Coordinates of C-alpha atoms in Angstrom, one line a residue:
Chain A
M233 CA -97.1 15.3 70.4
A234 CA -97.9 14.0 73.7
G235 CA -94.6 15.4 75.3
D236 CA -95.6 18.9 74.2
R237 CA -98.2 19.0 76.9
D238 CA -95.7 18.7 79.7
G239 CA -93.1 21.3 80.3
R240 CA -90.4 19.4 81.4
V241 CA -90.7 16.8 78.5
S242 CA -90.8 19.4 76.2
Q243 CA -87.6 20.8 77.5
F244 CA -86.0 17.3 77.2
R245 CA -87.4 17.4 73.7
K246 CA -85.8 20.8 72.9
G247 CA -82.4 19.7 73.8
A248 CA -82.8 16.5 71.6
L249 CA -84.2 18.6 68.6
E250 CA -81.2 20.9 68.9
L251 CA -78.7 17.8 68.6
A252 CA -81.3 16.4 65.9
I253 CA -80.9 19.8 63.8
L254 CA -77.1 19.7 64.0
A255 CA -77.1 16.2 62.9
L256 CA -79.4 17.2 59.9
L257 CA -76.8 19.9 59.1
D258 CA -73.9 17.7 59.2
A259 CA -75.1 16.5 55.5
G260 CA -74.9 19.9 54.1
E261 CA -76.8 23.3 54.1
L262 CA -80.5 23.2 54.4
Y263 CA -83.0 26.1 54.3
G264 CA -85.5 26.6 57.0
V265 CA -88.4 24.6 55.4
E266 CA -86.2 21.6 54.6
I267 CA -85.2 21.4 58.4
V268 CA -88.6 21.0 59.3
E269 CA -89.6 18.8 56.7
G270 CA -86.2 16.8 57.3
L271 CA -87.5 16.4 61.1
A272 CA -91.0 15.4 60.1
A273 CA -89.6 12.6 58.0
R274 CA -88.3 11.1 61.2
P275 CA -91.0 9.5 63.3
G276 CA -90.5 10.7 66.8
L277 CA -88.5 14.1 65.7
E278 CA -91.5 15.8 64.2
A279 CA -91.6 19.3 65.5
S280 CA -93.6 22.2 64.5
A281 CA -92.3 25.3 62.6
G282 CA -92.9 27.2 65.8
T283 CA -90.8 25.1 67.6
V284 CA -87.9 24.9 64.9
Y285 CA -87.5 28.6 64.0
P286 CA -86.9 30.0 67.3
L287 CA -84.2 27.1 67.9
L288 CA -82.9 28.0 64.4
G289 CA -82.4 31.7 65.6
R290 CA -80.9 30.7 69.0
L291 CA -78.3 28.1 67.1
G292 CA -77.5 31.3 64.8
K293 CA -77.0 33.7 67.6
S294 CA -74.8 31.2 69.6
G295 CA -72.3 30.7 66.7
V296 CA -73.0 27.1 66.0
V297 CA -74.8 27.4 62.7
E298 CA -74.0 30.1 59.9
T299 CA -76.5 31.4 57.5
T300 CA -76.2 32.4 53.9
W301 CA -78.8 33.7 51.5
R302 CA -79.2 32.2 48.3
E303 CA -81.8 32.9 45.4
S304 CA -84.9 30.6 45.3
P305 CA -86.6 29.5 42.1
V306 CA -90.0 30.6 43.8
G307 CA -90.3 33.8 45.7
P308 CA -87.6 35.9 47.7
P309 CA -84.3 34.6 48.6
R310 CA -84.0 31.8 51.2
K311 CA -81.7 31.5 54.3
Y312 CA -79.6 28.7 54.3
Y313 CA -78.3 27.3 57.5
R314 CA -74.8 25.3 57.7
L315 CA -72.7 24.1 60.7
S316 CA -69.9 26.4 61.5
R317 CA -66.7 25.0 62.9
A318 CA -68.1 25.4 66.5
G319 CA -71.1 23.7 65.4
R320 CA -69.2 20.6 64.3
T321 CA -67.5 20.4 67.7
E322 CA -70.8 21.2 69.4
L323 CA -72.4 18.2 67.4
A324 CA -69.6 15.9 68.3
E325 CA -69.8 16.9 72.0
M326 CA -73.3 16.5 72.3
A327 CA -73.4 13.2 70.2
A328 CA -71.0 11.9 72.6
S329 CA -72.9 12.9 75.8
W330 CA -76.2 12.0 74.2
R331 CA -74.7 8.4 73.5
G332 CA -73.3 8.1 77.1
L333 CA -76.7 9.4 78.5
S334 CA -78.6 7.0 76.5
A335 CA -76.7 4.0 77.0
A336 CA -76.7 4.7 81.0
L337 CA -80.6 5.4 80.8
D338 CA -81.2 2.0 78.5
A339 CA -79.1 0.0 81.1
L340 CA -81.2 1.5 83.9
L341 CA -84.3 0.9 82.0
E342 CA -83.3 -2.7 81.6
E343 CA -83.3 -3.3 85.1
V344 CA -86.7 -1.6 85.4
D345 CA -88.3 -4.1 82.6
R346 CA -86.5 -7.0 84.4
R347 CA -88.1 -6.2 87.7
A348 CA -91.4 -5.8 86.0
Chain B
M249 CA -66.7 32.4 96.4
P250 CA -68.4 33.2 99.7
E251 CA -66.5 31.5 102.6
T252 CA -69.4 30.5 105.1
I253 CA -72.4 28.9 104.6
A254 CA -74.2 32.0 105.7
T255 CA -72.9 34.2 103.3
Y256 CA -73.3 31.8 100.7
L257 CA -76.9 31.5 101.4
A258 CA -77.1 35.3 101.4
A259 CA -75.3 35.4 98.0
V260 CA -77.8 32.8 96.6
R261 CA -80.9 34.8 98.2
E262 CA -79.6 37.8 96.3
E263 CA -79.3 36.1 93.1
L264 CA -83.0 34.8 93.6
S265 CA -84.6 38.0 93.7
G266 CA -87.9 38.4 91.9
L267 CA -88.8 34.8 92.6
P268 CA -91.8 34.2 94.6
E269 CA -91.1 34.6 98.3
R270 CA -92.7 30.8 99.1
E271 CA -90.5 29.4 96.5
R272 CA -87.2 31.3 97.3
A273 CA -87.5 30.5 101.0
E274 CA -88.1 26.7 100.0
A275 CA -85.1 26.6 97.9
L276 CA -82.9 28.4 100.5
R277 CA -84.1 25.9 103.0
E278 CA -83.2 22.9 101.0
L279 CA -79.8 24.2 100.2
E280 CA -79.2 25.2 103.6
S281 CA -79.9 21.5 104.7
L282 CA -77.7 20.2 102.1
L283 CA -74.7 22.5 103.0
R284 CA -75.2 21.6 106.6
D285 CA -75.2 18.1 106.2
D286 CA -72.2 18.1 103.7
A287 CA -70.3 20.6 106.1
A288 CA -70.6 18.1 108.7
R289 CA -68.9 15.3 106.8
R290 CA -66.2 17.4 105.1
G291 CA -65.9 20.9 106.4
E292 CA -67.8 24.2 105.3
A293 CA -65.1 25.0 102.6
A294 CA -65.4 21.8 100.8
A295 CA -69.3 21.8 101.0
I296 CA -69.5 25.3 99.8
E297 CA -67.0 24.4 97.0
A298 CA -69.1 21.3 95.8
V299 CA -72.3 23.2 95.1
G300 CA -70.2 25.8 93.0
D301 CA -70.8 29.5 92.1
P302 CA -73.8 31.0 93.9
A303 CA -75.0 32.8 90.5
T304 CA -75.2 29.3 88.7
Y305 CA -76.9 27.7 91.4
A306 CA -79.3 30.3 91.5
A307 CA -79.9 30.0 87.6
S308 CA -80.3 26.1 88.1
V309 CA -83.0 27.0 90.7
R310 CA -84.8 29.3 88.8
E311 CA -84.8 27.0 85.7
A312 CA -86.4 24.1 88.0
V313 CA -88.9 26.7 89.3
S314 CA -90.1 28.3 86.1
G315 CA -88.3 26.5 83.0
P316 CA -85.2 28.2 81.6
A317 CA -84.9 32.0 81.1
D318 CA -85.5 31.8 77.4
G319 CA -86.5 35.1 76.0
S320 CA -89.9 35.0 74.0
A321 CA -91.8 32.8 76.3
V322 CA -91.3 35.0 79.3
P323 CA -94.1 37.3 80.0
Q324 CA -93.3 41.0 80.3
G325 CA -96.6 42.1 81.5
R326 CA -95.6 45.3 83.1
I327 CA -93.8 46.8 80.3
L328 CA -96.8 45.8 78.0
G329 CA -99.0 48.2 80.3
M330 CA -96.9 51.0 79.2
P331 CA -96.4 50.6 75.7
Y332 CA -94.9 54.1 74.8
D333 CA -92.2 53.4 77.2
F334 CA -89.0 52.6 75.6
R335 CA -86.3 52.9 78.2
G336 CA -83.3 50.9 78.0
A337 CA -83.8 47.0 77.7
S338 CA -87.8 47.3 77.5
A339 CA -87.4 48.1 73.5
E340 CA -85.9 44.5 73.3
R341 CA -89.0 43.0 74.9
V342 CA -91.7 45.2 73.3
G343 CA -89.7 43.8 70.1
E344 CA -90.1 40.2 70.9
R345 CA -93.6 40.6 71.3
I346 CA -94.5 42.9 68.2
W347 CA -92.0 41.6 65.7
N348 CA -91.4 37.8 66.4
P349 CA -91.6 36.0 63.1
A350 CA -90.4 32.9 64.5
D351 CA -93.2 32.6 66.6
P352 CA -96.5 31.6 64.9
R353 CA -98.9 32.9 67.4
I354 CA -100.4 36.4 66.3
F355 CA -101.7 37.0 70.0
T356 CA -99.8 35.9 73.0
P357 CA -102.3 33.9 75.0
R358 CA -101.9 35.6 78.2
L359 CA -102.5 38.9 77.1
F360 CA -105.1 38.2 74.3
G361 CA -106.9 41.1 73.3
V362 CA -104.7 43.8 74.7
G363 CA -103.7 46.1 72.0
W364 CA -99.7 45.8 72.1
T365 CA -99.6 41.9 71.8
I366 CA -100.2 41.7 68.4
N367 CA -97.1 39.7 66.9
F368 CA -96.8 41.7 63.8
G369 CA -94.0 39.3 62.6
A370 CA -96.5 36.3 62.7
V371 CA -99.0 38.5 60.8
A372 CA -96.5 39.1 58.1
V373 CA -95.5 35.3 57.9
K374 CA -99.4 34.4 57.7
I375 CA -100.0 36.7 54.6
G376 CA -97.2 35.5 52.9
L377 CA -94.8 38.5 53.1
I378 CA -91.8 36.9 54.9
R379 CA -90.7 33.5 56.0
P380 CA -90.5 32.7 59.8
D381 CA -86.6 33.2 59.6
D382 CA -86.3 35.9 57.0
S383 CA -85.7 38.9 59.3
G384 CA -83.2 38.3 62.0
D385 CA -81.1 40.9 63.7
E386 CA -79.1 41.4 60.8
A387 CA -82.2 42.7 58.8
F388 CA -83.0 45.2 61.6
R389 CA -79.1 46.3 61.7
R390 CA -79.3 46.9 57.9
I391 CA -82.4 49.0 58.0
P392 CA -81.3 52.2 55.8
P393 CA -81.2 55.3 57.9
K394 CA -83.8 57.0 55.3
A395 CA -86.2 54.0 56.2
V396 CA -85.7 54.8 59.8
A397 CA -86.2 58.3 59.5
L398 CA -89.3 57.9 57.3
A399 CA -90.8 55.5 59.8
M400 CA -90.2 57.9 62.6
A401 CA -91.8 60.5 60.8
V402 CA -95.3 58.8 60.8
P403 CA -96.2 59.3 64.5
A404 CA -94.8 62.5 64.4
L405 CA -96.9 63.6 61.3
F406 CA -100.1 62.0 63.1
A407 CA -99.3 63.8 66.4
L408 CA -99.1 67.1 64.5
A409 CA -102.1 66.8 62.6
T410 CA -104.1 65.9 65.9
V411 CA -102.6 69.2 67.3
V412 CA -103.4 71.1 64.2
L413 CA -106.9 69.7 64.1
V414 CA -107.8 70.3 67.6
A415 CA -106.1 74.0 67.5
T416 CA -107.9 75.0 64.4
A417 CA -111.6 73.5 65.3
W418 CA -111.1 74.5 68.9
T419 CA -113.5 77.7 69.0
G420 CA -115.9 75.7 66.8
L421 CA -116.1 72.6 69.4
P422 CA -119.3 72.9 71.7
A423 CA -118.7 73.0 75.3
E424 CA -119.3 69.0 75.6
V425 CA -117.7 66.8 73.2
P426 CA -118.4 63.0 72.8
V427 CA -115.7 60.8 74.2
H428 CA -117.2 57.3 73.9
W429 CA -118.9 55.8 71.0
G430 CA -121.3 52.8 70.8
V431 CA -121.2 49.8 69.0
S432 CA -123.4 51.5 66.2
G433 CA -121.1 54.2 66.1
A434 CA -123.2 57.0 67.9
P435 CA -121.8 58.8 70.8
D436 CA -123.0 57.5 74.2
D437 CA -120.3 59.5 76.6
W438 CA -119.9 63.1 76.7
A439 CA -117.1 65.4 78.5
P440 CA -116.1 68.9 78.6
K441 CA -114.1 69.9 75.6
A442 CA -111.0 71.0 77.6
T443 CA -110.9 67.4 79.5
A444 CA -111.7 65.5 76.3
V445 CA -108.9 67.2 74.2
G446 CA -106.6 67.3 77.1
F447 CA -106.8 63.6 77.5
L448 CA -106.6 62.9 73.8
L449 CA -103.3 65.2 73.5
A450 CA -102.1 63.5 76.7
V451 CA -102.4 59.9 75.5
T452 CA -101.4 60.6 71.8
V453 CA -99.1 63.6 71.4
L454 CA -97.2 63.6 75.0
P455 CA -96.0 59.8 74.3
V456 CA -94.7 60.7 71.0
A457 CA -93.0 63.6 72.3
V458 CA -91.4 61.8 75.3
A459 CA -90.5 58.8 73.5
Y460 CA -88.8 60.8 70.6
A461 CA -87.1 62.7 73.2
R462 CA -85.4 59.6 74.3
V463 CA -85.3 57.5 71.2
L464 CA -83.8 60.3 69.2
R465 CA -80.7 60.1 71.4
R466 CA -77.3 59.3 69.8
G467 CA -76.8 55.8 69.4
T468 CA -79.9 54.5 69.9
P469 CA -80.2 51.2 67.5
A470 CA -82.4 51.4 64.1
R471 CA -84.2 48.6 65.6
T472 CA -85.4 50.7 68.8
R473 CA -86.2 53.7 66.7
V474 CA -88.5 51.7 64.3
L475 CA -90.3 49.6 67.0
A476 CA -90.9 53.0 68.7
A477 CA -92.3 54.3 65.6
A478 CA -94.6 51.4 65.0
V479 CA -96.1 51.5 68.6
L480 CA -96.2 55.2 68.5
G481 CA -97.7 55.0 65.2
L482 CA -100.8 53.1 66.5
L483 CA -101.2 55.5 69.2
S484 CA -100.8 58.7 67.2
S485 CA -103.0 57.5 64.1
L486 CA -105.7 56.7 66.6
G487 CA -105.5 59.8 68.2
A488 CA -105.6 61.8 65.0
A489 CA -108.5 59.6 63.8
I490 CA -110.5 60.3 67.0
A491 CA -109.8 63.9 66.7
A492 CA -111.2 64.1 63.4
I493 CA -114.2 62.1 64.2
T494 CA -114.8 64.5 67.3
V495 CA -114.5 67.6 64.9
A496 CA -116.6 65.8 62.3
D497 CA -119.2 65.2 65.0
A498 CA -119.1 68.8 66.2
R499 CA -119.8 69.8 62.6
G500 CA -122.9 67.7 62.4
A501 CA -121.7 64.9 60.4
G502 CA -123.6 61.7 60.4
H503 CA -122.7 58.7 62.7
G504 CA -121.0 55.7 61.0
N505 CA -119.6 52.9 62.4
W506 CA -116.2 54.6 62.2
M507 CA -114.6 53.0 65.4
V508 CA -113.8 49.2 63.9
L509 CA -112.2 50.7 60.6
V510 CA -110.4 53.5 62.7
I511 CA -108.9 50.7 64.9
L512 CA -108.0 48.5 61.9
G513 CA -106.4 51.6 60.1
A514 CA -104.4 52.1 63.0
V515 CA -103.2 48.8 63.2
A516 CA -102.4 48.6 59.6
V517 CA -100.2 52.0 60.1
S518 CA -98.4 50.6 62.8
F519 CA -98.0 47.2 60.8
L520 CA -96.5 49.1 57.9
V521 CA -94.2 51.3 59.8
L522 CA -92.6 48.3 61.3
Y523 CA -92.8 46.1 58.1
L524 CA -91.7 48.3 55.4
P525 CA -88.4 49.3 57.1
V526 CA -87.6 45.7 58.1
R527 CA -88.4 44.8 54.3
A528 CA -85.6 47.3 53.3
G529 CA -83.2 46.0 55.7
M530 CA -84.0 42.3 54.2
R531 CA -83.1 43.7 50.8
A532 CA -80.1 45.2 51.9
E533 CA -79.1 42.1 53.4
W534 CA -79.8 40.0 50.3
R535 CA -78.0 42.4 48.0
D536 CA -74.7 41.9 49.9
S537 CA -75.0 38.7 50.7
L538 CA -76.1 37.3 47.2
A539 CA -73.4 39.5 45.8
A540 CA -70.6 37.8 48.1
P541 CA -72.0 34.2 48.2
G542 CA -70.5 32.3 51.6
E543 CA -69.1 35.0 53.1
E544 CA -72.1 36.0 55.2
S545 CA -72.8 34.4 58.4

């Protein structure tokens, strides 16, 4: 990922990834690997496990996601993540501010394109 | 809220302590010109009000300079220089370094090769013992008291073994004993035995005694105790092994390439002292969570 070479872009991506994870969890609970794979299935959102797991830890600590252990058909029990009530609110707020930001940036970048 | 620009700047300056002086001065210069500009237009109080709380402002300056204050990425070099120091918050930082399964790096790049920066959590993930998100804070909280006690017994036993070994072998030791071994395993440097043994005890037994005196105090969390046991397990098993080699050497045992094995063994001891209790904590967590699905959070 080109973005990861630059600290600032990487910070920017981290915020976007957080929103992406919350959006994935909106459909229902997932375990770690499913979240990593879910992101990988969407070009532009791919992130390494080393990026996703610390983020999951942080989301859990801030109470945005809740975790449950469930038996796994292979290996030890898996930790599943789901949105908490606070997580749903957070998702709605982040989505709104993302759309606002994205619309404003698009408009600004269109001006740039017109000048080019 | 500070009332004048001067007191506001002083408050921000205070909040920015620890930042390199050049960056701190620059940030303050910038802020001052901004505040004076704004104050000229609409008065000092309004200008200060607009910038907001000094602590929040300082936090955003820090973030702009060095990225957000996000735990694991921040190197804590000074603490790692003294891995047996477990006072206060340092246990948290040592923990982030030696048990952080979410971080796939086994060695943190900045301190590559320095003993204490092996991330055992990443090792456990890599060899398939756990998943990166298996052992959160909850697993540490659930470590059974018996497992904590067993983990803490390990360094104590190695330290005791070191003392017993040098005490019983003392009279049989020559005046000069080897203190350094070459790659082949043959000693290449010697020191008077009192110095050598004194040094050995100072770097192995003393840290165990000092750390335990602190860690054993009431209310020390299981996490801190187990982390202390893991770090001290490495030190004390290394010390016991060196004592054993010194004694064996004095008795004319052949030289083998022991050192690599000894170091690997000590790392393995340290790993097990950390991993096994965490594993027990995870099992306790599973038991409760699987028995009452959906209740856990």
